[in-house]
C-alpha cells in the first residue's frame, strides 16, 4: 500500500517506515544537538539500502536537520562565524579526500570493512569518554560541587602555534591550524561515514580548542550544513549514489522529529543527556563490532563490477 | 475461426521476427535436420514494455504460445517439450569471499565474471535434463549450470565454489530462477509460462527465447524481447542523477535546505 520505489537504490521501501526512521533520528538529533548521521546511516544499511547510497543519502538528510538546528542556535547568538569558516575550509578539503578514498576502497572491495572499523573506533572511544565524563559529572553534582567544562585562562600546547587568529564570539586568540586540522579530520569522516561528525567535533571544540560551551553546539551544527552539503554534492557527482526520493522522505521525517526532540531535550539535564547519548553511541559501536567479529551467515558476496 | 488463429499467428511471427532482428548478439537458431520435423513454435509475451514507476513492486509476465503441427507429417508421434529462457542484459559482477583475519571477517580478493545476465529465468515443461542432453543444453546456453559467465571455471574446485555461490546469491535476489514446471501445456499445442520480475529487476532489453524440443532434439525456436525501463518521475530522476549529477546534487541540497527552513519557521516559538 505504502510501498515506494527508490529510483537510485532500485528497491521498493515502505513510505511510512522511512518517514518514521527520519523522524526517530531527527528526534534524537534535536534532543542531543547532534546530526544523527551515526544512527541514520547504519539503520539505513540495516533496512536494506546499499551502503554507498546510505552514506550519500544520509549526508543529504543531515543538511536539512542542521539547517533548522542552526537557525534555532543562531537566534540565541550561539554561532561563531569565524570559527565556522575556518572549520569549513578544513572540512571541505577533508571531505573531498574522503570521497575519493571511499571510491578507491570500494574498488578493492574493502569499503565495508574500513567503514565499519572506523565506526567502531570513533563511536567506541567517544562513547566511552562521554559516558565516563557524564557519570563523573553526575557524581560531582550529587556531591554538591559546581561543574565547569571549561577551565578559562588555561594555556596548552595549542597556544604555541603560528597563524594566530581572533575568534571574538568564542573569546579566543589561537592559531588557525588546530581548527583547520580538526575540520579536515571531521570532513574526512563525514564523507566516509555519511555522518555530520558532530559527535567528534563537539568534544574536539570543548577539549582541544577550549571554546565556550554555549557556542560549541551552534558552531558545530552550522559547519555541518556546509560539510554535509559538500559531501552530498561530491557523492552525487562522482559516485551517483544519492537517492533524492529517499532523502526527501528522511528529511520530512527528520525536520518534524527534530523539533519535538529539541523540546524533549530541554526537559533533561545536560549530563543526563550526555550519558544517554553515550550509551546510544556505544550501542551502535558494539552492534557494528559484532558484525565484524561474528561469523557472517554468508561468506560470499556479489557486487556489480566498478565501471560496468 | 481457424483462419483468425492463423492470421494472429502470422502477425505474431512477423512481430517476433522483427524484434529478433534487433538482437545482433544472439546467434541464429540452429536449424533442425531437414525432413525430420517441421513443427513450429510460436510465442508472445503479455507485456512488451514494462515501466518502473514509484508504485512498482515487481510484475508478472505471461509468455504464451502454440506448437504449430500444420506442416508435420506425423504429428501423433514423439514427445514435445518447451523451454523458455528470459535473459536480461549482461553485466560484469565481482564475487568475494570473506575470510577470518585477526579475529575480523575480511573480504578476500574478488573474482570478476564479465558476462553475467542481470536476469535469467529458465522455465520448462519438465526438468530440462530430462528434456535434452547436457551437450544440447550447453550449446544453446539453457540452464544455470550451463551458462558461460565469461570466466573459465572448469577444473578448479575453488573457482567452482565461487561460481556456485554467485548463482546462489543471484537466486536469493530472485534474479536467477529455474522452474521445472513453469511451462504448462493446455491441450496438445497451447502452452503458457509465468515469469516473476521482482522489484529489483534491472532495466534494459530482455530477450525471451522459446525452444521446442521433440524427443530431445531442438525442433523449433522463436525469439521475442521486452523492454524494462524507468518511467515518469522515476525516469526523470534517474536520468538527471546520471547525466547532470552536479545539478542533481545541488537539487538534493536545495530540497534539504528548504525543508529545514520550512521546518524551523513552522515550529518556532520565539
Coordinates of C-alpha atoms in Angstrom, one line a residue:
Chain A
X1 CA 0.0 0.0 0.0
X2 CA 2.6 2.5 1.1
X3 CA 5.4 1.0 -0.9
X4 CA 7.5 3.4 -2.9
X5 CA 10.2 2.6 -5.5
X6 CA 13.5 4.4 -5.0
X7 CA 14.9 5.3 -8.4
X8 CA 18.6 5.1 -7.5
X9 CA 18.7 2.5 -4.8
X10 CA 16.4 0.4 -7.1
X11 CA 14.5 -1.1 -4.4
X12 CA 11.0 -0.6 -3.0
X13 CA 10.6 0.6 0.6
X14 CA 7.7 1.4 2.8
X15 CA 6.9 5.1 2.8
X16 CA 5.9 5.1 6.5
X17 CA 8.9 3.2 7.7
X18 CA 11.3 5.7 6.0
X19 CA 9.3 8.7 7.3
X20 CA 9.4 7.1 10.8
X21 CA 13.1 6.4 10.6
X22 CA 13.8 10.0 9.6
X23 CA 11.6 11.2 12.4
X24 CA 13.2 9.0 15.1
X25 CA 16.7 10.0 14.1
X26 CA 15.6 13.6 13.8
X27 CA 14.1 13.4 17.3
X28 CA 17.3 12.1 18.8
X29 CA 19.4 14.7 16.9
X30 CA 17.2 17.5 18.1
X31 CA 17.3 16.2 21.6
X32 CA 21.1 15.8 21.8
X33 CA 22.2 18.5 19.4
X34 CA 24.0 16.1 17.0
X35 CA 23.4 15.4 13.3
X36 CA 22.2 11.9 14.0
X37 CA 24.1 10.5 10.9
X38 CA 25.9 7.9 13.0
X39 CA 22.5 6.4 13.7
X40 CA 20.8 7.0 10.4
X41 CA 23.5 5.6 8.1
X42 CA 23.8 2.2 9.9
X43 CA 20.0 2.0 10.2
X44 CA 19.5 2.6 6.5
X45 CA 22.0 -0.2 5.8
X46 CA 20.2 -2.5 8.1
X47 CA 16.9 -1.8 6.2
X48 CA 18.4 -3.0 3.0
X49 CA 19.7 0.3 1.4
X50 CA 23.1 -0.3 -0.3
X51 CA 25.9 1.1 1.9
X52 CA 27.1 3.7 -0.7
X53 CA 23.6 5.0 -1.1
X54 CA 23.0 5.1 2.6
X55 CA 26.1 7.2 3.1
X56 CA 25.3 9.8 0.4
X57 CA 21.6 10.0 1.2
X58 CA 22.3 10.2 5.0
X59 CA 24.5 13.2 4.4
X60 CA 21.8 14.9 2.4
X61 CA 19.3 14.4 5.3
X62 CA 21.7 15.9 7.8
X63 CA 21.8 19.1 5.6
X64 CA 18.1 19.5 6.3
X65 CA 18.1 18.9 10.0
X66 CA 21.2 21.0 10.6
X67 CA 19.6 24.0 8.8
X68 CA 16.7 24.1 11.3
X69 CA 19.1 23.4 14.1
X70 CA 21.4 26.2 13.1
X71 CA 18.6 28.7 12.8
X72 CA 17.5 28.0 16.4
X73 CA 21.0 28.4 17.7
X74 CA 21.7 31.5 15.5
X75 CA 18.8 33.4 17.2
X76 CA 20.4 32.7 20.5
X77 CA 23.8 34.1 19.2
X78 CA 25.4 30.7 19.6
X79 CA 27.2 30.6 16.2
X80 CA 30.8 31.6 15.9
X81 CA 31.1 32.5 12.2
X82 CA 34.9 33.0 12.2
X83 CA 35.5 29.6 13.8
X84 CA 32.9 28.1 11.5
X85 CA 34.6 29.4 8.4
X86 CA 38.0 28.0 9.4
X87 CA 36.4 24.6 10.2
X88 CA 34.6 24.6 6.9
X89 CA 37.8 25.4 4.9
X90 CA 39.5 22.4 6.5
X91 CA 36.3 20.3 6.3
X92 CA 35.8 20.7 2.5
X93 CA 39.3 19.6 1.8
X94 CA 38.9 16.6 4.1
X95 CA 35.5 15.7 2.5
X96 CA 37.0 15.7 -1.0
X97 CA 39.8 13.4 0.2
X98 CA 37.3 11.1 1.9
X99 CA 35.0 10.7 -1.1
X100 CA 38.0 9.8 -3.3
X101 CA 39.3 7.4 -0.7
X102 CA 35.9 5.7 -0.4
X103 CA 35.8 5.3 -4.2
X104 CA 39.2 3.7 -4.2
X105 CA 38.4 1.3 -1.3
X106 CA 35.1 0.3 -3.0
X107 CA 37.1 -0.8 -6.0
X108 CA 39.2 -3.1 -3.7
X109 CA 36.0 -4.4 -2.0
X110 CA 37.2 -3.2 1.4
X111 CA 35.0 -0.2 1.8
X112 CA 32.6 -2.0 4.1
X113 CA 35.4 -3.2 6.4
X114 CA 37.1 0.2 6.7
X115 CA 33.8 2.0 7.2
X116 CA 32.8 -0.5 10.0
X117 CA 36.2 -0.3 11.7
X118 CA 36.2 3.5 11.6
X119 CA 32.7 3.5 13.1
X120 CA 33.7 1.1 15.9
X121 CA 36.9 3.1 16.7
X122 CA 35.3 6.5 16.8
X123 CA 32.0 5.6 18.3
X124 CA 33.5 3.3 20.8
X125 CA 36.2 5.7 22.1
X126 CA 34.0 8.8 22.1
X127 CA 31.0 6.9 23.6
X128 CA 33.2 5.6 26.4
X129 CA 34.8 9.0 27.0
X130 CA 31.4 10.7 27.1
X131 CA 29.9 8.1 29.4
X132 CA 32.9 8.4 31.8
X133 CA 32.7 12.2 31.8
X134 CA 28.9 12.4 32.3
X135 CA 28.9 9.8 35.1
X136 CA 31.6 11.8 36.8
X137 CA 29.6 15.0 36.4
X138 CA 26.5 13.4 37.8
X139 CA 28.5 12.1 40.7
X140 CA 30.0 15.5 41.4
X141 CA 26.6 17.1 41.1
X142 CA 25.3 14.7 43.7
X143 CA 28.3 15.7 46.0
X144 CA 27.1 19.3 45.6
X145 CA 30.0 20.8 43.6
X146 CA 29.6 23.1 40.7
X147 CA 30.6 21.8 37.3
X148 CA 32.6 23.7 34.7
X149 CA 33.7 22.0 31.5
X150 CA 35.9 24.9 30.5
X151 CA 38.9 26.0 32.6
X152 CA 39.2 29.5 31.3
X153 CA 42.6 31.2 31.0
X154 CA 44.5 27.9 31.0
X155 CA 47.2 27.6 28.3
X156 CA 48.2 24.4 26.5
X157 CA 50.4 23.5 23.5
X158 CA 47.9 24.9 21.1
X159 CA 48.9 28.4 22.1
X160 CA 52.4 27.9 20.8
X161 CA 51.4 27.5 17.1
X162 CA 51.7 30.3 14.5
X163 CA 49.0 31.9 12.3
X164 CA 47.0 33.2 15.2
X165 CA 43.5 34.4 14.6
X166 CA 41.0 36.2 16.7
X167 CA 37.6 34.5 17.3
X168 CA 35.6 37.2 19.1
X169 CA 32.4 35.2 19.7
X170 CA 34.4 32.4 21.3
X171 CA 36.7 34.9 23.1
X172 CA 39.7 33.0 21.7
X173 CA 43.0 34.1 20.2
X174 CA 44.5 30.9 18.8
X175 CA 46.3 29.6 15.8
X176 CA 44.2 28.7 12.8
X177 CA 46.0 25.4 12.4
X178 CA 44.1 23.3 15.0
X179 CA 40.6 24.2 13.7
X180 CA 41.8 23.6 10.1
X181 CA 43.1 20.1 11.1
X182 CA 40.0 19.3 13.2
X183 CA 37.8 20.5 10.3
X184 CA 39.7 18.4 7.9
X185 CA 39.5 15.2 10.0
X186 CA 35.8 15.7 10.6
X187 CA 35.2 16.4 6.9
X188 CA 37.1 13.1 6.0
X189 CA 34.9 11.2 8.4
X190 CA 31.7 12.9 7.3
X191 CA 32.2 11.9 3.7
X192 CA 33.5 8.5 4.7
X193 CA 30.7 7.5 7.1
X194 CA 27.8 9.6 5.9
X195 CA 27.7 11.5 9.2
X196 CA 27.9 15.1 10.1
X197 CA 30.7 14.5 12.6
X198 CA 29.2 16.5 15.4
X199 CA 29.9 13.7 17.8
X200 CA 33.6 14.3 17.2
X201 CA 33.5 18.0 16.5
X202 CA 31.8 18.8 19.8
X203 CA 34.3 17.1 22.1
X204 CA 37.2 18.5 20.0
X205 CA 35.9 22.0 20.3
X206 CA 35.5 21.7 24.1
X207 CA 38.6 19.9 25.0
X208 CA 41.2 20.9 22.3
X209 CA 40.0 24.3 21.1
X210 CA 38.6 25.2 24.6
X211 CA 35.7 27.1 23.1
X212 CA 32.9 28.2 25.5
X213 CA 30.2 25.5 25.7
X214 CA 27.4 27.8 24.6
X215 CA 28.9 28.4 21.2
X216 CA 30.1 24.8 20.7
X217 CA 26.8 23.2 19.6
X218 CA 25.7 26.2 17.4
X219 CA 29.1 26.4 15.6
X220 CA 29.3 22.6 15.2
X221 CA 25.8 22.3 13.7
X222 CA 26.5 25.4 11.5
X223 CA 29.6 24.0 9.9
X224 CA 27.9 20.6 9.5
X225 CA 25.4 22.2 7.0
X226 CA 28.3 23.0 4.7
X227 CA 30.3 19.8 5.2
X228 CA 27.3 17.6 4.5
X229 CA 26.2 19.7 1.6
X230 CA 29.7 19.3 0.0
X231 CA 29.7 15.6 0.8
X232 CA 26.2 15.2 -0.8
X233 CA 27.4 17.1 -3.9
X234 CA 30.6 15.0 -4.2
X235 CA 28.8 11.7 -3.8
X236 CA 26.1 12.7 -6.3
X237 CA 28.7 13.9 -8.9
X238 CA 31.4 11.3 -8.5
X239 CA 29.5 8.2 -7.4
X240 CA 25.9 8.7 -8.5
X241 CA 24.8 7.3 -5.1
X242 CA 22.3 10.0 -3.9
X243 CA 18.7 8.9 -3.9
X244 CA 16.7 12.0 -3.8
X245 CA 13.4 10.3 -3.2
X246 CA 14.8 8.5 -0.1
X247 CA 16.5 11.7 1.1
X248 CA 13.2 13.6 0.7
X249 CA 11.3 11.1 2.9
X250 CA 14.0 11.2 5.6
X251 CA 14.2 15.0 5.6
X252 CA 10.5 15.4 6.1
X253 CA 10.5 13.0 9.0
X254 CA 13.8 14.4 10.3
X255 CA 12.7 18.1 10.3
X256 CA 9.5 17.3 12.2
X257 CA 11.1 14.8 14.6
X258 CA 13.9 17.3 15.2
X259 CA 11.6 20.0 16.5
X260 CA 10.0 17.6 19.1
X261 CA 13.5 16.4 20.0
X262 CA 14.6 19.9 20.9
X263 CA 11.6 20.3 23.3
X264 CA 12.2 16.9 24.9
X265 CA 15.9 17.7 25.3
X266 CA 15.2 20.9 27.2
X267 CA 13.4 18.9 29.9
X268 CA 16.5 16.9 30.6
X269 CA 19.7 17.9 32.4
X270 CA 22.9 18.2 30.4
X271 CA 24.8 15.3 31.9
X272 CA 21.8 13.0 31.7
X273 CA 21.5 13.8 28.0
X274 CA 25.2 13.2 27.5
X275 CA 25.0 9.8 29.4
X276 CA 22.1 8.7 27.3
X277 CA 23.8 9.8 24.1
X278 CA 27.0 8.0 25.2
X279 CA 25.1 4.7 25.8
X280 CA 23.5 5.0 22.4
X281 CA 26.8 5.7 20.7
X282 CA 28.3 2.7 22.5
X283 CA 25.4 0.5 21.5
X284 CA 25.8 1.3 17.8
X285 CA 29.6 0.7 18.1
X286 CA 29.0 -2.7 19.7
X287 CA 26.5 -3.7 17.1
X288 CA 28.9 -2.9 14.3
X289 CA 31.7 -4.7 16.1
X290 CA 29.6 -7.8 16.5
X291 CA 29.0 -7.9 12.7
X292 CA 32.8 -7.7 12.2
X293 CA 33.7 -10.4 14.6
X294 CA 30.7 -12.9 14.3
X295 CA 30.8 -15.4 11.5
X296 CA 28.8 -14.0 8.7
X297 CA 25.7 -16.0 7.6
X298 CA 27.0 -15.9 4.1
X299 CA 30.8 -15.8 3.4
X300 CA 30.3 -14.8 -0.2
X301 CA 29.0 -11.5 -1.6
X302 CA 28.4 -10.1 -5.0
X303 CA 28.6 -6.5 -6.3
X304 CA 28.4 -5.0 -9.7
X305 CA 31.9 -4.5 -11.1
X306 CA 33.1 -0.9 -11.0
X307 CA 32.8 0.8 -14.3
X308 CA 30.5 -1.9 -15.6
Chain B
X1 CA -12.1 -19.3 -36.5
X2 CA -9.1 -21.3 -37.8
X3 CA -8.4 -18.5 -40.3
X4 CA -8.4 -16.0 -37.5
X5 CA -5.9 -18.0 -35.4
X6 CA -3.6 -18.4 -38.4
X7 CA -3.8 -14.7 -39.1
X8 CA -2.9 -14.0 -35.5
X9 CA -0.1 -16.5 -35.6
X10 CA 1.3 -14.9 -38.8
X11 CA 1.1 -11.5 -37.2
X12 CA 2.9 -12.8 -34.1
X13 CA 5.7 -14.4 -36.1
X14 CA 6.1 -11.2 -38.0
X15 CA 6.4 -9.2 -34.8
X16 CA 8.8 -11.7 -33.3
X17 CA 10.9 -11.8 -36.4
X18 CA 11.2 -8.0 -36.4
X19 CA 12.3 -7.9 -32.8
X20 CA 14.7 -10.8 -33.2
X21 CA 16.5 -8.8 -35.9
X22 CA 17.3 -6.1 -33.4
X23 CA 19.3 -8.7 -31.4
X24 CA 22.6 -8.8 -33.3
X25 CA 24.5 -10.5 -30.5
X26 CA 22.2 -13.6 -30.4
X27 CA 23.3 -16.4 -32.7
X28 CA 20.8 -17.6 -35.3
X29 CA 18.8 -20.6 -34.0
X30 CA 20.2 -23.9 -35.0
X31 CA 18.1 -25.4 -37.7
X32 CA 16.8 -28.9 -37.2
X33 CA 17.7 -31.6 -39.6
X34 CA 15.6 -31.3 -42.8
X35 CA 12.9 -33.7 -43.3
X36 CA 12.7 -34.8 -39.6
X37 CA 10.3 -32.2 -38.2
X38 CA 8.6 -29.1 -39.4
X39 CA 6.7 -28.3 -36.2
X40 CA 6.9 -24.6 -35.5
X41 CA 6.7 -22.9 -32.1
X42 CA 5.1 -19.5 -31.9
X43 CA 5.0 -17.4 -28.8
X44 CA 4.4 -13.9 -27.5
X45 CA 4.7 -12.0 -24.3
X46 CA 1.9 -10.4 -22.4
X47 CA 3.8 -7.2 -21.9
X48 CA 6.4 -5.9 -24.2
X49 CA 7.2 -2.7 -22.3
X50 CA 7.4 -2.6 -18.6
X51 CA 7.6 0.8 -16.9
X52 CA 9.0 1.1 -13.5
X53 CA 7.2 3.8 -11.6
X54 CA 7.1 4.9 -8.0
X55 CA 4.5 2.2 -7.2
X56 CA 6.5 -0.6 -8.8
X57 CA 6.7 -3.7 -6.6
X58 CA 7.6 -6.2 -9.2
X59 CA 5.5 -7.6 -12.1
X60 CA 4.5 -11.0 -13.6
X61 CA 4.7 -11.5 -17.3
X62 CA 3.0 -14.2 -19.2
X63 CA 4.7 -16.0 -22.1
X64 CA 2.2 -17.9 -24.2
X65 CA 2.4 -19.7 -27.4
X66 CA 1.5 -22.7 -29.5
X67 CA 3.1 -25.5 -31.3
X68 CA 2.0 -25.5 -34.9
X69 CA 1.8 -29.0 -36.3
X70 CA 0.3 -28.0 -39.7
X71 CA 3.3 -28.9 -41.7
X72 CA 4.1 -32.1 -39.8
X73 CA 3.6 -35.4 -41.5
X74 CA 3.3 -37.4 -38.3
X75 CA 2.0 -35.1 -35.5
X76 CA 0.8 -38.0 -33.4
X77 CA 4.3 -39.3 -32.6
X78 CA 7.0 -38.0 -30.4
X79 CA 7.0 -36.2 -27.0
X80 CA 7.1 -32.4 -27.1
X81 CA 8.7 -30.1 -24.6
X82 CA 9.0 -26.4 -24.3
X83 CA 11.8 -24.5 -22.6
X84 CA 11.5 -20.7 -22.2
X85 CA 14.5 -18.6 -21.3
X86 CA 14.2 -14.9 -20.2
X87 CA 17.5 -13.1 -20.0
X88 CA 18.4 -9.6 -19.0
X89 CA 21.4 -7.6 -20.4
X90 CA 24.8 -8.9 -19.4
X91 CA 26.7 -7.1 -16.7
X92 CA 30.1 -7.7 -15.0
X93 CA 29.9 -8.9 -11.4
X94 CA 32.6 -9.3 -8.7
X95 CA 32.3 -12.2 -6.3
X96 CA 34.2 -12.0 -3.0
X97 CA 34.6 -14.4 -0.1
X98 CA 35.2 -13.4 3.5
X99 CA 38.0 -15.0 5.5
X100 CA 38.9 -14.6 9.1
X101 CA 41.9 -12.3 9.6
X102 CA 43.0 -11.3 13.2
X103 CA 39.5 -12.0 14.5
X104 CA 37.7 -10.0 11.8
X105 CA 35.9 -11.2 8.8
X106 CA 37.6 -9.6 5.8
X107 CA 36.8 -9.7 2.1
X108 CA 39.3 -11.6 0.1
X109 CA 40.4 -10.7 -3.5
X110 CA 37.4 -10.6 -5.9
X111 CA 36.8 -12.8 -8.9
X112 CA 35.3 -11.0 -11.8
X113 CA 32.7 -12.5 -14.1
X114 CA 32.4 -10.3 -17.2
X115 CA 29.2 -11.6 -18.7
X116 CA 26.6 -12.3 -16.1
X117 CA 23.0 -11.9 -17.2
X118 CA 21.4 -9.4 -14.9
X119 CA 18.3 -11.6 -15.0
X120 CA 17.9 -15.2 -16.0
X121 CA 14.9 -17.3 -15.8
X122 CA 14.6 -20.8 -17.3
X123 CA 11.1 -22.3 -17.3
X124 CA 10.3 -25.7 -18.7
X125 CA 7.6 -28.3 -19.1
X126 CA 9.8 -30.9 -17.4
X127 CA 13.2 -30.9 -15.8
X128 CA 15.5 -29.6 -18.5
X129 CA 17.9 -32.5 -18.1
X130 CA 15.1 -34.9 -18.9
X131 CA 14.2 -32.9 -22.0
X132 CA 17.6 -32.7 -23.7
X133 CA 21.2 -33.9 -23.2
X134 CA 23.8 -31.8 -21.5
X135 CA 25.5 -31.2 -24.8
X136 CA 22.4 -29.8 -26.4
X137 CA 21.7 -27.6 -23.4
X138 CA 25.2 -26.3 -23.3
X139 CA 25.2 -25.5 -27.0
X140 CA 22.0 -23.5 -26.6
X141 CA 23.0 -21.9 -23.3
X142 CA 20.0 -23.2 -21.5
X143 CA 20.1 -23.7 -17.7
X144 CA 22.0 -22.1 -14.9
X145 CA 24.7 -24.7 -14.8
X146 CA 25.4 -24.4 -18.5
X147 CA 25.8 -20.6 -18.6
X148 CA 29.0 -19.0 -19.7
X149 CA 29.8 -16.1 -17.3
X150 CA 32.9 -15.0 -19.2
X151 CA 35.3 -16.8 -16.8
X152 CA 36.8 -20.3 -17.1
X153 CA 35.9 -22.1 -14.0
X154 CA 36.4 -25.7 -15.1
X155 CA 38.8 -27.9 -13.2
X156 CA 39.4 -25.7 -10.1
X157 CA 37.2 -26.6 -7.1
X158 CA 37.8 -23.1 -5.7
X159 CA 36.6 -21.5 -8.9
X160 CA 33.6 -23.8 -8.9
X161 CA 32.6 -22.8 -5.3
X162 CA 32.7 -19.1 -6.3
X163 CA 30.6 -19.8 -9.3
X164 CA 28.1 -21.8 -7.2
X165 CA 28.0 -19.0 -4.6
X166 CA 27.3 -16.4 -7.2
X167 CA 24.4 -18.4 -8.7
X168 CA 23.0 -18.9 -5.2
X169 CA 23.3 -15.2 -4.4
X170 CA 21.6 -14.3 -7.6
X171 CA 18.8 -16.8 -6.8
X172 CA 18.4 -15.3 -3.4
X173 CA 17.8 -11.9 -5.1
X174 CA 15.3 -13.7 -7.3
X175 CA 17.3 -12.6 -10.3
X176 CA 18.1 -16.2 -11.3
X177 CA 15.2 -18.7 -11.4
X178 CA 14.7 -22.1 -12.7
X179 CA 11.2 -23.7 -12.7
X180 CA 10.9 -27.3 -13.9
X181 CA 7.1 -27.0 -14.2
X182 CA 7.0 -23.3 -15.3
X183 CA 5.7 -24.1 -18.8
X184 CA 2.2 -25.6 -18.7
X185 CA 0.6 -27.2 -21.7
X186 CA -3.1 -26.6 -22.3
X187 CA -4.1 -29.4 -24.6
X188 CA -1.5 -30.6 -27.1
X189 CA -0.4 -27.3 -28.7
X190 CA -1.1 -24.4 -26.4
X191 CA 1.3 -23.5 -23.6
X192 CA 1.8 -20.8 -21.1
X193 CA 4.6 -19.8 -18.7
X194 CA 4.6 -17.1 -16.0
X195 CA 7.7 -15.2 -15.1
X196 CA 8.0 -13.1 -12.0
X197 CA 10.1 -10.0 -12.4
X198 CA 11.0 -8.9 -8.8
X199 CA 11.1 -5.3 -7.6
X200 CA 14.9 -5.2 -8.0
X201 CA 14.7 -6.3 -11.7
X202 CA 17.4 -4.5 -13.7
X203 CA 16.4 -2.2 -16.5
X204 CA 17.2 -2.9 -20.2
X205 CA 16.2 -5.0 -23.1
X206 CA 15.3 -8.6 -22.3
X207 CA 15.4 -11.5 -24.7
X208 CA 12.8 -14.2 -24.5
X209 CA 13.7 -17.4 -26.2
X210 CA 11.2 -20.2 -26.6
X211 CA 12.6 -23.6 -27.6
X212 CA 10.5 -26.5 -28.8
X213 CA 12.1 -30.0 -28.3
X214 CA 10.9 -33.2 -29.8
X215 CA 12.4 -36.3 -28.4
X216 CA 15.3 -34.5 -27.0
X217 CA 16.2 -32.6 -30.2
X218 CA 15.6 -28.9 -30.9
X219 CA 12.7 -28.8 -33.3
X220 CA 11.9 -25.1 -33.4
X221 CA 12.9 -21.8 -31.8
X222 CA 11.4 -18.4 -31.6
X223 CA 12.6 -15.2 -30.0
X224 CA 11.0 -12.1 -28.6
X225 CA 12.0 -9.3 -26.5
X226 CA 10.7 -6.9 -23.9
X227 CA 12.0 -3.6 -22.6
X228 CA 12.1 -2.7 -19.0
X229 CA 12.7 0.9 -18.3
X230 CA 12.0 3.5 -15.6
X231 CA 9.1 5.8 -16.4
X232 CA 7.6 9.0 -15.2
X233 CA 9.3 10.8 -12.3
X234 CA 11.5 7.8 -11.7
X235 CA 12.9 8.1 -15.1
X236 CA 13.4 11.9 -14.8
X237 CA 15.3 11.4 -11.5
X238 CA 17.4 8.6 -12.8
X239 CA 18.4 10.4 -15.9
X240 CA 19.3 13.5 -14.0
X241 CA 21.4 11.6 -11.5
X242 CA 23.5 10.1 -14.2
X243 CA 23.6 12.8 -16.9
X244 CA 23.5 16.0 -14.8
X245 CA 24.9 14.7 -11.5
X246 CA 26.1 18.1 -10.2
X247 CA 22.8 19.8 -10.8
X248 CA 21.1 16.7 -9.2
X249 CA 23.3 17.0 -6.1
X250 CA 22.5 20.8 -5.9
X251 CA 18.8 19.9 -6.1
X252 CA 19.2 17.5 -3.2
X253 CA 20.9 20.1 -1.1
X254 CA 18.4 22.7 -2.0
X255 CA 15.5 20.5 -1.0
X256 CA 17.1 19.8 2.3
X257 CA 17.8 23.5 3.0
X258 CA 14.2 24.5 2.1
X259 CA 12.7 21.7 4.2
X260 CA 15.0 22.8 7.1
X261 CA 13.8 26.4 6.7
X262 CA 10.2 25.4 6.5
X263 CA 10.5 23.1 9.5
X264 CA 12.1 25.9 11.6
X265 CA 9.5 28.5 10.6
X266 CA 6.6 26.2 11.1
X267 CA 7.6 25.1 14.6
X268 CA 9.5 28.0 16.1
X269 CA 8.1 29.5 19.2
X270 CA 10.4 32.6 19.7

